[in-house]
Amino acid sequence: MKAKTLPGALALAALPLAIASTQAQAQSTEMAITTLLPEDMANNEVYPALVHFKNLVETRTDGEVEVVIFGGGQLGTEVETASEVQGGRTLQSTIITTGAMSSFYDDYQLMTAPFLFDNWRQAWAFFDGEWFADFMSGTIEEADMRYLGTFDDGGGFVAFTNNERLIETMEDLEGLNIRTEENPGHVAIMKALGASATPLPWGELITALETGLADGQFNAPVLNVTYNFDEVTDYTTLTGHVYNSAAWLVSEAWFQELSEEQQQIIVTSAREAIKLGHGLAGALATASWIESCERFEECYIMPPEERQRMAEIARPAWRDWIVEDFGIEVERVDAFLDEVARVEEAVAEEDVSRYGQ
């Protein structure tokens, strides 16, 4: 029998390696996403949105990208998991709220500004607009993470709960001791409005209200009913003086390892999931507010004119703090606030021009 030629022999020898390489390429790429919120389709907006994202990505990539969701904070704190996402090896994506986000991207502290939005339409137009996308592109250079979108944390707008009295005007805040997150921006806002502030971690909040260390607190209505704040406080007022948000980030190093088609699928699927999250957040917040009015002794929605009075006091105090103490350039702050105002006007004009004439 004629001996094989050298090239043929080399080709046969290389075949197993080629097969192994093809099999490796066919294996799915994992995208592990972590969130503090529970793996529940009914009590938060993030998990259902991530499930929708998973379905979209896995279908559109024909299984080449496998999305795995870790809810309930099972992989660590927001700061811990975001640090892992920066490397992109064990975790590829995370959703983190304002305080943790500011640890990786200082400018996100601007989101602590009081009375940013009057309604969800303004908030969603702002977060989903070109200006904010450009603003958040800085996370790539500063944090090695790419921004995918913003969730409305618990519905965004917050409500006070307290033990002393129903808050109907700014004057009703005077003398109240309000627990805040360990965020000096929130402390500055409370002091400007006549209250004192006690910054405490989440785990100490209930005890602080039970023992009188704090008279009240503020959180989204979803959290106020989920964590039974009606059992330790009597009154609740929906002021919306702070808009809680959560940024969705993905490892830039991992993202750049994907094909261009996979990158596009990740981005477009995330944007659809964010839109779904907006609607879920609004629905949950609305239902939770109705439940709050059934469970607390008294409830009240702050009217626009009183919110404006409070904003005129709180906004300058916050602006002084973020420029002088936190150190963000005044031009950056003003550009941020100007864009918020522009979006507010544009949304109102668009509504009237399209549907009011």
CSV table of C-alpha atoms in Angstrom, one decimal:
chain,number,residue,atom,x,y,z
A,1,MET,CA,0.0,0.0,0.0
A,2,LYS,CA,1.3,3.4,-0.9
A,3,ALA,CA,2.4,5.4,2.1
A,4,LYS,CA,0.5,8.6,2.9
A,5,THR,CA,2.2,11.7,1.8
A,6,LEU,CA,3.4,14.1,4.5
A,7,PRO,CA,0.8,16.8,3.9
A,8,GLY,CA,-2.0,14.2,4.1
A,9,ALA,CA,-0.6,12.8,7.3
A,10,LEU,CA,-0.4,16.3,8.8
A,11,ALA,CA,-4.0,17.0,7.7
A,12,LEU,CA,-5.3,13.8,9.5
A,13,ALA,CA,-3.3,14.6,12.6
A,14,ALA,CA,-4.7,18.1,12.7
A,15,LEU,CA,-8.3,16.9,12.2
A,16,PRO,CA,-9.0,16.2,15.9
A,17,LEU,CA,-7.8,19.7,16.8
A,18,ALA,CA,-10.0,21.2,14.2
A,19,ILE,CA,-13.0,19.3,15.5
A,20,ALA,CA,-12.2,20.4,19.1
A,21,SER,CA,-11.9,24.0,18.0
A,22,THR,CA,-15.2,23.8,16.1
A,23,GLN,CA,-16.9,22.3,19.2
A,24,ALA,CA,-15.5,25.0,21.4
A,25,GLN,CA,-16.8,27.7,19.1
A,26,ALA,CA,-20.2,26.1,19.1
A,27,GLN,CA,-20.4,26.2,22.9
A,28,SER,CA,-22.4,29.0,24.4
A,29,THR,CA,-20.9,32.1,25.9
A,30,GLU,CA,-22.3,32.8,29.4
A,31,MET,CA,-23.7,36.1,30.4
A,32,ALA,CA,-24.2,36.0,34.2
A,33,ILE,CA,-26.3,38.9,35.5
A,34,THR,CA,-26.8,39.8,39.2
A,35,THR,CA,-29.3,41.9,41.0
A,36,LEU,CA,-30.2,42.5,44.7
A,37,LEU,CA,-33.9,42.1,43.8
A,38,PRO,CA,-35.6,38.7,44.3
A,39,GLU,CA,-36.3,36.3,41.5
A,40,ASP,CA,-39.9,37.1,41.6
A,41,MET,CA,-42.1,38.0,38.6
A,42,ALA,CA,-44.6,40.0,40.7
A,43,ASN,CA,-42.9,42.2,43.3
A,44,ASN,CA,-40.3,44.1,41.3
A,45,GLU,CA,-39.7,45.4,37.8
A,46,VAL,CA,-36.1,44.2,37.3
A,47,TYR,CA,-36.4,40.4,37.4
A,48,PRO,CA,-39.2,40.1,34.8
A,49,ALA,CA,-37.3,42.5,32.5
A,50,LEU,CA,-34.2,40.3,32.8
A,51,VAL,CA,-36.2,37.2,32.1
A,52,HIS,CA,-37.5,38.9,28.9
A,53,PHE,CA,-33.9,39.9,28.1
A,54,LYS,CA,-32.8,36.3,28.5
A,55,ASN,CA,-35.4,35.0,26.2
A,56,LEU,CA,-34.6,37.6,23.5
A,57,VAL,CA,-30.8,37.1,23.7
A,58,GLU,CA,-30.9,33.3,23.7
A,59,THR,CA,-33.4,33.2,20.8
A,60,ARG,CA,-31.7,35.9,18.7
A,61,THR,CA,-28.2,34.3,19.1
A,62,ASP,CA,-29.5,30.8,18.6
A,63,GLY,CA,-28.2,29.8,22.0
A,64,GLU,CA,-24.7,31.2,21.3
A,65,VAL,CA,-25.1,33.5,24.4
A,66,GLU,CA,-26.6,31.9,27.4
A,67,VAL,CA,-28.0,34.4,30.0
A,68,VAL,CA,-28.0,33.3,33.7
A,69,ILE,CA,-29.8,35.5,36.3
A,70,PHE,CA,-28.7,35.6,40.0
A,71,GLY,CA,-31.3,37.5,42.0
A,72,GLY,CA,-31.7,38.2,45.7
A,73,GLY,CA,-28.2,39.4,46.2
A,74,GLN,CA,-27.0,35.8,46.4
A,75,LEU,CA,-23.6,36.7,44.9
A,76,GLY,CA,-22.8,39.7,47.2
A,77,THR,CA,-23.4,43.4,47.7
A,78,GLU,CA,-23.7,45.8,44.8
A,79,VAL,CA,-20.2,47.1,45.1
A,80,GLU,CA,-18.8,43.5,45.4
A,81,THR,CA,-20.6,42.3,42.3
A,82,ALA,CA,-19.8,45.4,40.3
A,83,SER,CA,-16.2,44.9,41.0
A,84,GLU,CA,-16.5,41.3,39.6
A,85,VAL,CA,-18.2,42.6,36.5
A,86,GLN,CA,-15.3,45.0,35.8
A,87,GLY,CA,-13.2,41.9,35.1
A,88,GLY,CA,-15.9,40.1,33.2
A,89,ARG,CA,-14.8,36.6,34.1
A,90,THR,CA,-17.1,35.3,36.8
A,91,LEU,CA,-19.8,37.9,36.3
A,92,GLN,CA,-20.6,39.8,33.2
A,93,SER,CA,-23.4,42.2,34.2
A,94,THR,CA,-25.1,43.8,37.2
A,95,ILE,CA,-27.8,46.3,38.2
A,96,ILE,CA,-26.8,48.7,40.9
A,97,THR,CA,-28.5,51.6,42.6
A,98,THR,CA,-27.4,55.2,43.0
A,99,GLY,CA,-25.1,55.0,46.0
A,100,ALA,CA,-23.1,52.0,44.7
A,101,MET,CA,-23.1,53.4,41.1
A,102,SER,CA,-21.5,56.6,42.4
A,103,SER,CA,-18.6,54.5,43.9
A,104,PHE,CA,-17.7,53.5,40.3
A,105,TYR,CA,-18.7,56.7,38.4
A,106,ASP,CA,-18.7,59.9,40.5
A,107,ASP,CA,-21.0,61.8,38.1
A,108,TYR,CA,-23.9,59.4,38.9
A,109,GLN,CA,-24.2,61.3,42.2
A,110,LEU,CA,-26.1,63.9,40.1
A,111,MET,CA,-29.0,61.5,40.3
A,112,THR,CA,-29.5,62.5,44.0
A,113,ALA,CA,-30.8,65.9,42.9
A,114,PRO,CA,-34.2,66.7,44.5
A,115,PHE,CA,-37.4,67.0,42.6
A,116,LEU,CA,-35.9,66.0,39.2
A,117,PHE,CA,-39.1,64.9,37.6
A,118,ASP,CA,-42.9,65.6,37.8
A,119,ASN,CA,-44.0,62.3,36.2
A,120,TRP,CA,-42.7,59.1,34.7
A,121,ARG,CA,-43.0,60.4,31.1
A,122,GLN,CA,-40.3,63.0,31.9
A,123,ALA,CA,-38.1,60.5,33.7
A,124,TRP,CA,-38.3,57.9,31.0
A,125,ALA,CA,-37.7,60.4,28.2
A,126,PHE,CA,-34.6,61.7,30.1
A,127,PHE,CA,-33.1,58.3,30.9
A,128,ASP,CA,-33.7,56.9,27.4
A,129,GLY,CA,-32.5,60.0,25.6
A,130,GLU,CA,-29.3,60.7,23.7
A,131,TRP,CA,-27.9,63.2,26.3
A,132,PHE,CA,-28.0,60.7,29.2
A,133,ALA,CA,-26.6,57.9,27.0
A,134,ASP,CA,-23.6,60.1,26.2
A,135,PHE,CA,-23.4,61.1,29.9
A,136,MET,CA,-23.2,57.5,30.9
A,137,SER,CA,-20.7,56.5,28.3
A,138,GLY,CA,-18.1,57.7,30.7
A,139,THR,CA,-18.5,54.5,32.7
A,140,ILE,CA,-16.4,52.7,30.0
A,141,GLU,CA,-13.3,54.7,30.7
A,142,GLU,CA,-13.8,55.2,34.4
A,143,ALA,CA,-15.2,51.8,35.4
A,144,ASP,CA,-14.5,49.4,32.6
A,145,MET,CA,-18.3,48.8,32.4
A,146,ARG,CA,-20.7,49.7,29.6
A,147,TYR,CA,-24.1,51.3,30.4
A,148,LEU,CA,-27.1,49.5,29.0
A,149,GLY,CA,-30.0,51.4,30.6
A,150,THR,CA,-31.7,52.7,33.8
A,151,PHE,CA,-34.4,50.9,35.8
A,152,ASP,CA,-36.8,52.9,37.9
A,153,ASP,CA,-35.8,51.5,41.3
A,154,GLY,CA,-39.1,50.6,43.0
A,155,GLY,CA,-41.0,52.9,40.7
A,156,GLY,CA,-38.6,55.8,41.1
A,157,PHE,CA,-40.6,58.4,43.1
A,158,VAL,CA,-40.3,58.1,46.9
A,159,ALA,CA,-42.8,58.6,49.8
A,160,PHE,CA,-42.2,59.6,53.4
A,161,THR,CA,-43.5,57.5,56.2
A,162,ASN,CA,-43.3,58.8,59.8
A,163,ASN,CA,-44.7,58.4,63.3
A,164,GLU,CA,-45.5,62.0,64.2
A,165,ARG,CA,-47.9,63.6,61.7
A,166,LEU,CA,-49.1,63.7,58.1
A,167,ILE,CA,-46.7,65.7,56.0
A,168,GLU,CA,-48.9,68.1,53.9
A,169,THR,CA,-46.5,71.1,53.6
A,170,MET,CA,-42.8,71.8,53.9
A,171,GLU,CA,-43.4,73.1,57.4
A,172,ASP,CA,-44.6,69.7,58.5
A,173,LEU,CA,-41.1,68.4,58.1
A,174,GLU,CA,-39.6,70.8,60.6
A,175,GLY,CA,-38.3,69.0,63.7
A,176,LEU,CA,-38.7,65.5,62.2
A,177,ASN,CA,-35.7,63.2,62.4
A,178,ILE,CA,-35.6,61.3,59.0
A,179,ARG,CA,-33.5,58.3,58.4
A,180,THR,CA,-31.7,58.6,55.0
A,181,GLU,CA,-29.4,56.3,53.1
A,182,GLU,CA,-25.7,56.8,53.9
A,183,ASN,CA,-25.6,59.5,51.2
A,184,PRO,CA,-24.6,63.1,52.1
A,185,GLY,CA,-26.7,64.3,49.2
A,186,HIS,CA,-29.9,63.1,50.9
A,187,VAL,CA,-28.7,64.5,54.2
A,188,ALA,CA,-28.3,68.0,52.6
A,189,ILE,CA,-31.8,67.8,51.1
A,190,MET,CA,-33.4,66.9,54.5
A,191,LYS,CA,-31.6,69.7,56.3
A,192,ALA,CA,-32.6,72.3,53.7
A,193,LEU,CA,-36.3,71.3,54.2
A,194,GLY,CA,-36.1,71.7,58.0
A,195,ALA,CA,-35.8,68.1,59.1
A,196,SER,CA,-32.8,66.5,60.7
A,197,ALA,CA,-31.2,63.5,59.0
A,198,THR,CA,-29.9,60.2,60.5
A,199,PRO,CA,-27.9,58.3,57.9
A,200,LEU,CA,-28.2,54.5,58.6
A,201,PRO,CA,-27.7,51.3,56.6
A,202,TRP,CA,-30.8,49.4,55.4
A,203,GLY,CA,-30.4,46.7,58.0
A,204,GLU,CA,-30.8,49.2,60.9
A,205,LEU,CA,-33.8,51.0,59.6
A,206,ILE,CA,-36.7,49.1,61.2
A,207,THR,CA,-35.0,49.1,64.6
A,208,ALA,CA,-34.4,52.9,64.3
A,209,LEU,CA,-38.1,53.5,63.7
A,210,GLU,CA,-39.2,51.1,66.5
A,211,THR,CA,-36.9,52.7,69.1
A,212,GLY,CA,-37.5,56.3,68.1
A,213,LEU,CA,-33.9,56.8,66.9
A,214,ALA,CA,-35.7,58.1,63.7
A,215,ASP,CA,-39.2,59.5,63.3
A,216,GLY,CA,-39.5,58.5,59.7
A,217,GLN,CA,-37.9,57.5,56.4
A,218,PHE,CA,-38.5,57.7,52.7
A,219,ASN,CA,-38.6,55.0,50.1
A,220,ALA,CA,-40.6,54.0,47.1
A,221,PRO,CA,-44.2,52.8,48.0
A,222,VAL,CA,-43.2,49.4,46.7
A,223,LEU,CA,-40.7,49.1,49.5
A,224,ASN,CA,-42.9,50.7,52.1
A,225,VAL,CA,-45.5,48.0,51.7
A,226,THR,CA,-43.1,45.1,51.0
A,227,TYR,CA,-41.2,45.7,54.2
A,228,ASN,CA,-44.3,46.6,56.2
A,229,PHE,CA,-43.3,50.1,57.3
A,230,ASP,CA,-47.0,50.6,58.2
A,231,GLU,CA,-46.2,48.5,61.3
A,232,VAL,CA,-43.6,50.9,62.6
A,233,THR,CA,-44.9,54.3,61.2
A,234,ASP,CA,-48.4,55.7,60.9
A,235,TYR,CA,-48.4,58.3,58.1
A,236,THR,CA,-47.3,58.4,54.5
A,237,THR,CA,-46.9,61.2,52.0
A,238,LEU,CA,-46.0,60.7,48.3
A,239,THR,CA,-43.7,63.6,47.6
A,240,GLY,CA,-41.4,62.2,44.9
A,241,HIS,CA,-38.6,64.5,46.2
A,242,VAL,CA,-36.0,61.8,45.2
A,243,TYR,CA,-36.1,59.6,42.2
A,244,ASN,CA,-34.5,56.3,42.9
A,245,SER,CA,-32.8,54.7,39.9
A,246,ALA,CA,-30.6,51.6,39.1
A,247,ALA,CA,-28.1,51.4,36.3
A,248,TRP,CA,-27.6,48.3,34.2
A,249,LEU,CA,-24.0,47.6,33.4
A,250,VAL,CA,-22.1,45.0,31.4
A,251,SER,CA,-18.3,44.3,31.5
A,252,GLU,CA,-16.6,46.2,28.7
A,253,ALA,CA,-13.9,43.6,28.4
A,254,TRP,CA,-16.4,40.8,28.0
A,255,PHE,CA,-18.6,42.8,25.6
A,256,GLN,CA,-15.6,43.4,23.3
A,257,GLU,CA,-15.0,39.6,23.1
A,258,LEU,CA,-18.4,39.2,21.4
A,259,SER,CA,-19.0,39.3,17.7
A,260,GLU,CA,-20.5,42.5,16.3
A,261,GLU,CA,-23.8,40.8,15.8
A,262,GLN,CA,-23.9,39.5,19.4
A,263,GLN,CA,-23.1,43.0,20.7
A,264,GLN,CA,-26.0,44.4,18.7
A,265,ILE,CA,-28.3,41.7,20.1
A,266,ILE,CA,-27.2,42.4,23.6
A,267,VAL,CA,-27.8,46.2,23.2
A,268,THR,CA,-31.2,46.0,21.4
A,269,SER,CA,-32.5,43.3,23.7
A,270,ALA,CA,-31.5,45.3,26.8
A,271,ARG,CA,-33.2,48.4,25.5
A,272,GLU,CA,-36.5,46.4,25.0
A,273,ALA,CA,-36.1,45.0,28.5
A,274,ILE,CA,-35.7,48.5,29.9
A,275,LYS,CA,-38.9,49.6,28.3
A,276,LEU,CA,-40.7,46.7,29.8
A,277,GLY,CA,-39.2,47.5,33.2
A,278,HIS,CA,-40.5,51.1,33.0
A,279,GLY,CA,-44.1,49.9,32.6
A,280,LEU,CA,-43.8,47.3,35.3
A,281,ALA,CA,-42.2,49.9,37.7
A,282,GLY,CA,-45.1,52.3,37.2
A,283,ALA,CA,-47.7,49.6,37.6
A,284,LEU,CA,-46.1,48.3,40.8
A,285,ALA,CA,-45.7,51.7,42.3
A,286,THR,CA,-49.3,52.7,41.6
A,287,ALA,CA,-50.6,49.5,43.1
A,288,SER,CA,-48.3,49.9,46.1
A,289,TRP,CA,-49.5,53.4,46.7
A,290,ILE,CA,-53.1,52.3,46.7
A,291,GLU,CA,-52.2,49.6,49.2
A,292,SER,CA,-50.3,52.2,51.3
A,293,CYS,CA,-53.5,54.2,51.7
A,294,GLU,CA,-55.3,51.1,53.0
A,295,ARG,CA,-52.5,50.1,55.4
A,296,PHE,CA,-51.3,53.4,56.9
A,297,GLU,CA,-53.5,55.5,59.2
A,298,GLU,CA,-53.4,58.4,56.7
A,299,CYS,CA,-52.0,59.0,53.3
A,300,TYR,CA,-51.5,62.1,51.2
A,301,ILE,CA,-50.2,63.0,47.7
A,302,MET,CA,-48.2,66.3,47.7
A,303,PRO,CA,-49.7,68.7,45.2
A,304,PRO,CA,-47.5,70.3,42.5
A,305,GLU,CA,-47.5,73.8,44.0
A,306,GLU,CA,-46.2,72.5,47.3
A,307,ARG,CA,-43.6,70.3,45.6
A,308,GLN,CA,-42.4,73.4,43.7
A,309,ARG,CA,-42.1,75.3,47.1
A,310,MET,CA,-40.0,72.5,48.4
A,311,ALA,CA,-37.9,72.3,45.2
A,312,GLU,CA,-37.0,76.0,45.4
A,313,ILE,CA,-35.5,75.4,48.8
A,314,ALA,CA,-34.0,72.0,48.4
A,315,ARG,CA,-32.4,72.3,44.9
A,316,PRO,CA,-30.0,75.2,45.7
A,317,ALA,CA,-28.9,73.5,48.9
A,318,TRP,CA,-28.2,70.3,47.0
A,319,ARG,CA,-26.4,72.2,44.2
A,320,ASP,CA,-24.1,73.9,46.8
A,321,TRP,CA,-23.3,70.5,48.3
A,322,ILE,CA,-22.5,68.7,45.1
A,323,VAL,CA,-20.3,71.4,43.8
A,324,GLU,CA,-18.5,72.5,47.0
A,325,ASP,CA,-18.4,69.3,49.0
A,326,PHE,CA,-18.7,66.5,46.5
A,327,GLY,CA,-16.6,68.3,43.9
A,328,ILE,CA,-18.5,68.0,40.6
A,329,GLU,CA,-17.8,70.9,38.3
A,330,VAL,CA,-20.5,73.5,38.3
A,331,GLU,CA,-20.7,73.4,34.5
A,332,ARG,CA,-21.4,69.7,34.6
A,333,VAL,CA,-24.1,70.1,37.2
A,334,ASP,CA,-25.8,72.9,35.3
A,335,ALA,CA,-25.7,71.0,32.0
A,336,PHE,CA,-27.4,68.1,33.8
A,337,LEU,CA,-30.2,70.3,35.3
A,338,ASP,CA,-30.6,72.1,32.0
A,339,GLU,CA,-31.2,68.8,30.2
A,340,VAL,CA,-33.8,67.8,32.8
A,341,ALA,CA,-35.6,71.1,32.2
A,342,ARG,CA,-35.4,70.7,28.4
A,343,VAL,CA,-36.9,67.2,28.5
A,344,GLU,CA,-39.7,68.4,30.8
A,345,GLU,CA,-40.6,71.2,28.3
A,346,ALA,CA,-40.2,68.9,25.3
A,347,VAL,CA,-42.5,66.2,26.7
A,348,ALA,CA,-45.2,68.7,27.6
A,349,GLU,CA,-45.1,70.3,24.1
A,350,GLU,CA,-45.1,67.0,22.4
A,351,ASP,CA,-48.2,65.8,24.3
A,352,VAL,CA,-50.1,69.0,23.4
A,353,SER,CA,-49.1,69.1,19.8
A,354,ARG,CA,-49.9,65.5,19.1
A,355,TYR,CA,-53.0,64.9,21.2
A,356,GLY,CA,-54.3,68.3,22.5
A,357,GLN,CA,-55.2,70.1,19.3
